[in-house]
GROMACS .gro file of C-alpha atoms in nm:
model
  272
    1MET     CA    1  -0.010  -0.020  -0.029
    2PRO     CA    2   0.168   0.333  -0.149
    3VAL     CA    3   0.221   0.596   0.153
    4LEU     CA    4   0.101   0.889  -0.020
    5SER     CA    5  -0.283   0.864  -0.095
    6LYS     CA    6  -0.378   0.919  -0.467
    7THR     CA    7  -0.458   1.315  -0.449
    8GLY     CA    8  -0.080   1.350  -0.312
    9LEU     CA    9   0.049   1.178  -0.598
   10HIS     CA   10  -0.154   1.442  -0.775
   11ILE     CA   11  -0.029   1.702  -0.609
   12LYS     CA   12   0.346   1.525  -0.636
   13ALA     CA   13   0.325   1.519  -1.110
   14THR     CA   14   0.147   1.885  -1.044
   15MET     CA   15   0.429   1.991  -0.859
   16ASP     CA   16   0.720   1.833  -1.096
   17GLU     CA   17   0.559   1.941  -1.370
   18ASP     CA   18   0.581   2.307  -1.223
   19LEU     CA   19   0.824   2.564  -1.398
   20LEU     CA   20   0.866   2.833  -1.123
   21GLY     CA   21   0.929   2.454  -0.889
   22GLU     CA   22   1.119   2.293  -1.184
   23GLY     CA   23   1.391   2.637  -1.185
   24PHE     CA   24   1.395   2.671  -0.785
   25GLU     CA   25   1.539   2.324  -0.778
   26LYS     CA   26   1.721   2.335  -1.097
   27VAL     CA   27   1.894   2.699  -0.880
   28ASN     CA   28   1.931   2.493  -0.546
   29ARG     CA   29   2.118   2.162  -0.716
   30ASN     CA   30   2.392   2.366  -0.796
   31LEU     CA   31   2.356   2.708  -0.551
   32TYR     CA   32   2.634   2.940  -0.594
   33ASN     CA   33   2.887   3.038  -0.287
   34LYS     CA   34   3.123   3.205  -0.303
   35HIS     CA   35   3.408   2.970  -0.231
   36THR     CA   36   3.248   2.631  -0.244
   37ASN     CA   37   3.060   2.630  -0.551
   38PRO     CA   38   3.160   3.015  -0.751
   39MET     CA   39   3.079   2.861  -1.066
   40GLY     CA   40   2.713   2.773  -0.913
   41ILE     CA   41   2.382   2.948  -1.035
   42ILE     CA   42   2.284   3.298  -0.909
   43ASN     CA   43   1.912   3.325  -0.855
   44LEU     CA   44   1.806   3.645  -0.980
   45GLY     CA   45   1.450   3.595  -1.042
   46THR     CA   46   1.319   3.567  -0.661
   47ALA     CA   47   1.324   3.891  -0.420
   48GLU     CA   48   1.403   3.755  -0.141
   49ASN     CA   49   1.359   3.862   0.267
   50LYS     CA   50   1.649   3.652   0.437
   51LEU     CA   51   1.459   3.728   0.758
   52MET     CA   52   1.175   3.496   0.632
   53PHE     CA   53   1.434   3.153   0.665
   54ASP     CA   54   1.345   2.922   0.928
   55VAL     CA   55   1.596   2.768   1.073
   56LEU     CA   56   1.455   2.432   1.163
   57SER     CA   57   1.546   2.097   1.161
   58LYS     CA   58   1.499   1.915   0.787
   59LYS     CA   59   1.202   1.670   0.952
   60MET     CA   60   0.973   1.958   1.042
   61VAL     CA   61   0.738   2.174   0.892
   62VAL     CA   62   0.615   2.545   1.009
   63MET     CA   63   0.259   2.696   0.898
   64ASN     CA   64  -0.029   2.920   0.984
   65GLY     CA   65  -0.200   2.723   1.291
   66CYS     CA   66  -0.288   2.386   1.342
   67GLY     CA   67  -0.564   2.362   1.133
   68SER     CA   68  -0.384   2.384   0.850
   69VAL     CA   69  -0.132   2.107   0.948
   70ILE     CA   70  -0.448   1.857   0.948
   71GLU     CA   71  -0.579   1.971   0.655
   72THR     CA   72  -0.201   1.944   0.437
   73ILE     CA   73  -0.163   1.603   0.604
   74ALA     CA   74  -0.531   1.459   0.514
   75PHE     CA   75  -0.465   1.600   0.138
   76ALA     CA   76  -0.104   1.417   0.118
   77ILE     CA   77  -0.233   1.081   0.292
   78CYS     CA   78  -0.604   1.064   0.245
   79ASP     CA   79  -0.823   1.102  -0.077
   80ALA     CA   80  -1.181   1.219  -0.048
   81GLY     CA   81  -1.427   1.001   0.141
   82ASP     CA   82  -1.124   0.830   0.357
   83ALA     CA   83  -1.124   0.931   0.714
   84PHE     CA   84  -0.983   0.945   0.985
   85MET     CA   85  -1.023   0.749   1.361
   86THR     CA   86  -1.007   0.964   1.676
   87PRO     CA   87  -1.138   0.828   1.989
   88SER     CA   88  -1.460   0.939   2.044
   89PRO     CA   89  -1.520   1.168   2.204
   90TYR     CA   90  -1.362   1.417   2.030
   91TYR     CA   91  -1.196   1.807   1.928
   92GLY     CA   92  -1.459   1.893   1.734
   93GLY     CA   93  -1.278   2.136   1.513
   94ILE     CA   94  -1.121   1.826   1.361
   95MET     CA   95  -1.412   1.791   1.113
   96GLN     CA   96  -1.387   2.147   0.969
   97ASP     CA   97  -1.000   2.098   0.925
   98SER     CA   98  -0.999   1.709   0.725
   99ILE     CA   99  -1.367   1.767   0.609
  100LEU     CA  100  -1.447   2.120   0.470
  101ARG     CA  101  -1.219   2.125   0.163
  102ALA     CA  102  -1.005   1.792   0.190
  103LYS     CA  103  -1.335   1.579   0.248
  104VAL     CA  104  -1.182   1.393   0.502
  105ASN     CA  105  -1.451   1.247   0.761
  106ILE     CA  106  -1.402   1.153   1.145
  107HIS     CA  107  -1.540   0.815   1.231
  108PRO     CA  108  -1.549   0.760   1.576
  109VAL     CA  109  -1.365   0.532   1.777
  110HIS     CA  110  -1.671   0.480   2.089
  111LEU     CA  111  -1.545   0.530   2.448
  112HIS     CA  112  -1.734   0.407   2.717
  113SER     CA  113  -1.808   0.620   3.022
  114GLU     CA  114  -1.882   0.309   3.211
  115ILE     CA  115  -1.544   0.103   3.350
  116LYS     CA  116  -1.571  -0.243   3.111
  117GLU     CA  117  -1.436  -0.546   3.220
  118ASN     CA  118  -1.055  -0.588   3.165
  119GLU     CA  119  -1.095  -0.178   3.199
  120THR     CA  120  -0.912   0.018   3.530
  121LYS     CA  121  -1.070   0.403   3.418
  122PRO     CA  122  -1.370   0.549   3.235
  123TYR     CA  123  -1.364   0.633   2.838
  124GLN     CA  124  -1.026   0.400   2.838
  125LEU     CA  125  -0.852   0.353   2.469
  126THR     CA  126  -0.758   0.018   2.378
  127VAL     CA  127  -0.605  -0.167   2.121
  128GLU     CA  128  -0.949  -0.390   2.101
  129LYS     CA  129  -1.173  -0.055   2.042
  130LEU     CA  130  -0.925   0.015   1.790
  131GLU     CA  131  -0.982  -0.284   1.550
  132LYS     CA  132  -1.364  -0.305   1.652
  133SER     CA  133  -1.374   0.062   1.521
  134LEU     CA  134  -1.183  -0.011   1.265
  135GLU     CA  135  -1.399  -0.383   1.176
  136GLU     CA  136  -1.686  -0.117   1.142
  137ALA     CA  137  -1.557   0.090   0.921
  138LYS     CA  138  -1.515  -0.194   0.645
  139ALA     CA  139  -1.857  -0.316   0.709
  140LYS     CA  140  -1.968  -0.016   0.634
  141GLY     CA  141  -1.698   0.031   0.289
  142ILE     CA  142  -1.524   0.334   0.473
  143ASN     CA  143  -1.153   0.379   0.424
  144ILE     CA  144  -0.927   0.441   0.702
  145CYS     CA  145  -0.624   0.612   0.638
  146GLY     CA  146  -0.491   0.711   1.009
  147LEU     CA  147  -0.526   0.709   1.285
  148PHE     CA  148  -0.546   1.062   1.472
  149LEU     CA  149  -0.498   1.068   1.848
  150VAL     CA  150  -0.477   1.418   2.073
  151ASN     CA  151  -0.255   1.338   2.370
  152PRO     CA  152  -0.272   1.520   2.640
  153HIS     CA  153  -0.673   1.407   2.462
  154ASN     CA  154  -0.970   1.714   2.432
  155PRO     CA  155  -1.178   1.741   2.574
  156LEU     CA  156  -1.091   1.419   2.824
  157GLY     CA  157  -0.767   1.523   2.972
  158GLU     CA  158  -0.667   1.141   2.884
  159ILE     CA  159  -0.285   1.146   2.945
  160TYR     CA  160  -0.214   0.823   2.700
  161SER     CA  161   0.091   0.565   2.841
  162THR     CA  162   0.395   0.483   2.659
  163GLU     CA  163   0.230   0.082   2.649
  164LEU     CA  164  -0.052   0.291   2.485
  165ILE     CA  165   0.091   0.469   2.282
  166LYS     CA  166   0.345   0.153   2.152
  167ASP     CA  167   0.020  -0.013   2.091
  168CYS     CA  168  -0.178   0.272   1.860
  169LEU     CA  169   0.195   0.220   1.681
  170GLN     CA  170   0.162  -0.169   1.618
  171PHE     CA  171  -0.199  -0.133   1.573
  172CYS     CA  172  -0.152   0.133   1.300
  173HIS     CA  173   0.166  -0.062   1.148
  174LYS     CA  174  -0.021  -0.412   1.114
  175HIS     CA  175  -0.293  -0.214   0.938
  176SER     CA  176  -0.065  -0.011   0.708
  177ILE     CA  177  -0.283   0.334   0.819
  178HIS     CA  178  -0.078   0.609   0.925
  179ILE     CA  179  -0.093   0.786   1.290
  180ILE     CA  180  -0.092   1.120   1.345
  181PHE     CA  181   0.021   1.190   1.695
  182ASP     CA  182  -0.148   1.616   1.804
  183GLU     CA  183   0.084   1.748   2.084
  184ILE     CA  184  -0.077   2.072   2.121
  185TYR     CA  185  -0.145   2.044   2.503
  186LEU     CA  186   0.219   1.860   2.566
  187THR     CA  187   0.328   2.081   2.798
  188SER     CA  188  -0.034   2.237   2.905
  189VAL     CA  189  -0.003   1.950   3.189
  190PHE     CA  190  -0.011   2.033   3.564
  191LYS     CA  191  -0.052   1.750   3.779
  192GLU     CA  192   0.222   1.705   3.982
  193GLY     CA  193   0.437   1.379   3.868
  194VAL     CA  194   0.216   1.350   3.577
  195GLN     CA  195   0.458   1.344   3.260
  196PRO     CA  196   0.375   1.304   2.895
  197THR     CA  197   0.524   1.116   2.643
  198SER     CA  198   0.556   1.244   2.330
  199ILE     CA  199   0.625   1.040   1.940
  200LEU     CA  200   0.932   1.214   2.008
  201GLN     CA  201   1.102   1.081   2.290
  202PHE     CA  202   1.074   0.722   2.062
  203LYS     CA  203   1.408   0.709   1.860
  204PRO     CA  204   1.304   0.595   1.481
  205GLU     CA  205   1.394   0.276   1.473
  206ASP     CA  206   1.170   0.209   1.772
  207ILE     CA  207   0.933   0.326   1.569
  208PRO     CA  208   0.755   0.032   1.361
  209ASP     CA  209   0.615   0.247   1.036
  210PRO     CA  210   0.825   0.577   1.020
  211GLU     CA  211   0.692   0.620   0.700
  212ARG     CA  212   0.308   0.645   0.825
  213THR     CA  213   0.435   0.841   1.183
  214HIS     CA  214   0.400   1.203   1.207
  215LEU     CA  215   0.330   1.557   1.456
  216ILE     CA  216   0.158   1.785   1.506
  217TRP     CA  217   0.184   2.063   1.716
  218GLY     CA  218   0.142   2.444   1.806
  219PHE     CA  219   0.231   2.740   1.992
  220SER     CA  220  -0.178   2.768   2.081
  221LYS     CA  221  -0.211   2.620   2.357
  222ASP     CA  222   0.108   2.580   2.557
  223PHE     CA  223   0.211   2.928   2.509
  224ALA     CA  224  -0.148   3.058   2.461
  225MET     CA  225  -0.084   3.258   2.142
  226SER     CA  226  -0.382   3.152   1.945
  227GLY     CA  227  -0.351   3.477   1.760
  228MET     CA  228  -0.071   3.426   1.635
  229ARG     CA  229  -0.105   3.120   1.375
  230VAL     CA  230   0.191   2.923   1.451
  231GLY     CA  231   0.099   2.539   1.313
  232ILE     CA  232   0.383   2.327   1.353
  233TYR     CA  233   0.406   1.957   1.079
  234TYR     CA  234   0.740   1.658   1.207
  235GLY     CA  235   0.721   1.399   1.034
  236PHE     CA  236   0.985   1.059   0.947
  237SER     CA  237   0.853   1.019   0.540
  238ASP     CA  238   1.085   1.207   0.308
  239VAL     CA  239   0.779   1.147   0.051
  240VAL     CA  240   0.483   1.287   0.294
  241ARG     CA  241   0.637   1.585   0.423
  242GLN     CA  242   0.754   1.691   0.048
  243GLN     CA  243   0.369   1.692  -0.021
  244ILE     CA  244   0.283   1.976   0.274
  245VAL     CA  245   0.557   2.158   0.176
  246ASN     CA  246   0.449   2.184  -0.184
  247GLN     CA  247   0.067   2.307  -0.048
  248CYS     CA  248   0.294   2.542   0.208
  249CYS     CA  249   0.182   2.846  -0.045
  250PHE     CA  250  -0.129   2.841   0.047
  251THR     CA  251   0.006   2.817   0.441
  252GLY     CA  252   0.270   3.072   0.472
  253ILE     CA  253   0.357   3.305   0.793
  254PRO     CA  254   0.456   3.669   0.859
  255GLY     CA  255   0.817   3.627   0.864
  256PHE     CA  256   0.818   3.942   1.115
  257ILE     CA  257   0.645   3.634   1.369
  258GLN     CA  258   0.905   3.385   1.282
  259VAL     CA  259   1.188   3.632   1.401
  260MET     CA  260   1.005   3.687   1.721
  261LEU     CA  261   0.898   3.364   1.813
  262SER     CA  262   1.258   3.264   1.701
  263LYS     CA  263   1.417   3.537   1.911
  264MET     CA  264   1.124   3.441   2.259
  265LEU     CA  265   1.218   3.067   2.219
  266LYS     CA  266   1.613   3.139   2.217
  267ASP     CA  267   1.553   3.358   2.581
  268LYS     CA  268   1.572   3.114   2.828
  269GLY     CA  269   1.667   3.424   3.094
  270ARG     CA  270   1.362   3.574   3.088
  271SER     CA  271   1.023   3.467   3.188
  272ILE     CA  272   0.730   3.462   2.950
   0.00000   0.00000   0.00000
């Protein structure tokens, strides 16, 4: 099963044939450098603002909010009519992020308020419930392209254990579906002795299917900066990440916001 959806492959094919993109690629392959490549190409066709260059990991893409991140992921790995599985009750905004334009539906993994057999708490997510939800989707003719997990959870406040995260990774690997971790509340946990587990704490070799493993984070919750509109995608798949980058002409962030946030994050000597 391919990592990209038909929509994602269409985006790739379109960008591969894009004259402007082809020009940028030729420049980047042979970029002028006074010392190391004096015979390289100098780009005179673009008015550049050097302040807008991001100093980021090559696995990271920055966009104007997590809603944009969710939508671009949906376009890259799903086709119209496909669905994301997600534990229910779930964050209502994901529906407009995935359905409005990408036309990717939400298929609930039903959790129970009452403690069932072999469970230790209400609304407990288990692999058995994931399997049941996936079978229900297949019976209805729904193609599940990914599992969407908000950790810590919205609205339940549930913090998924390291063991459960491993189980979810194995479940998605078993069924060749993507897994998207939304960690927008990761540092907004104030219960003493409780420390959430991020997918970034896993070594790539410990993730069963890195090509289908993705992370979302943003400034709006942990930093109470919703109006700044900054969301981050982090992924291990070069193929998926490139398709997300191809859509970034619609999701850019103003240069002055990038500079301000960069200085803020580097300033560890002052309280925020």
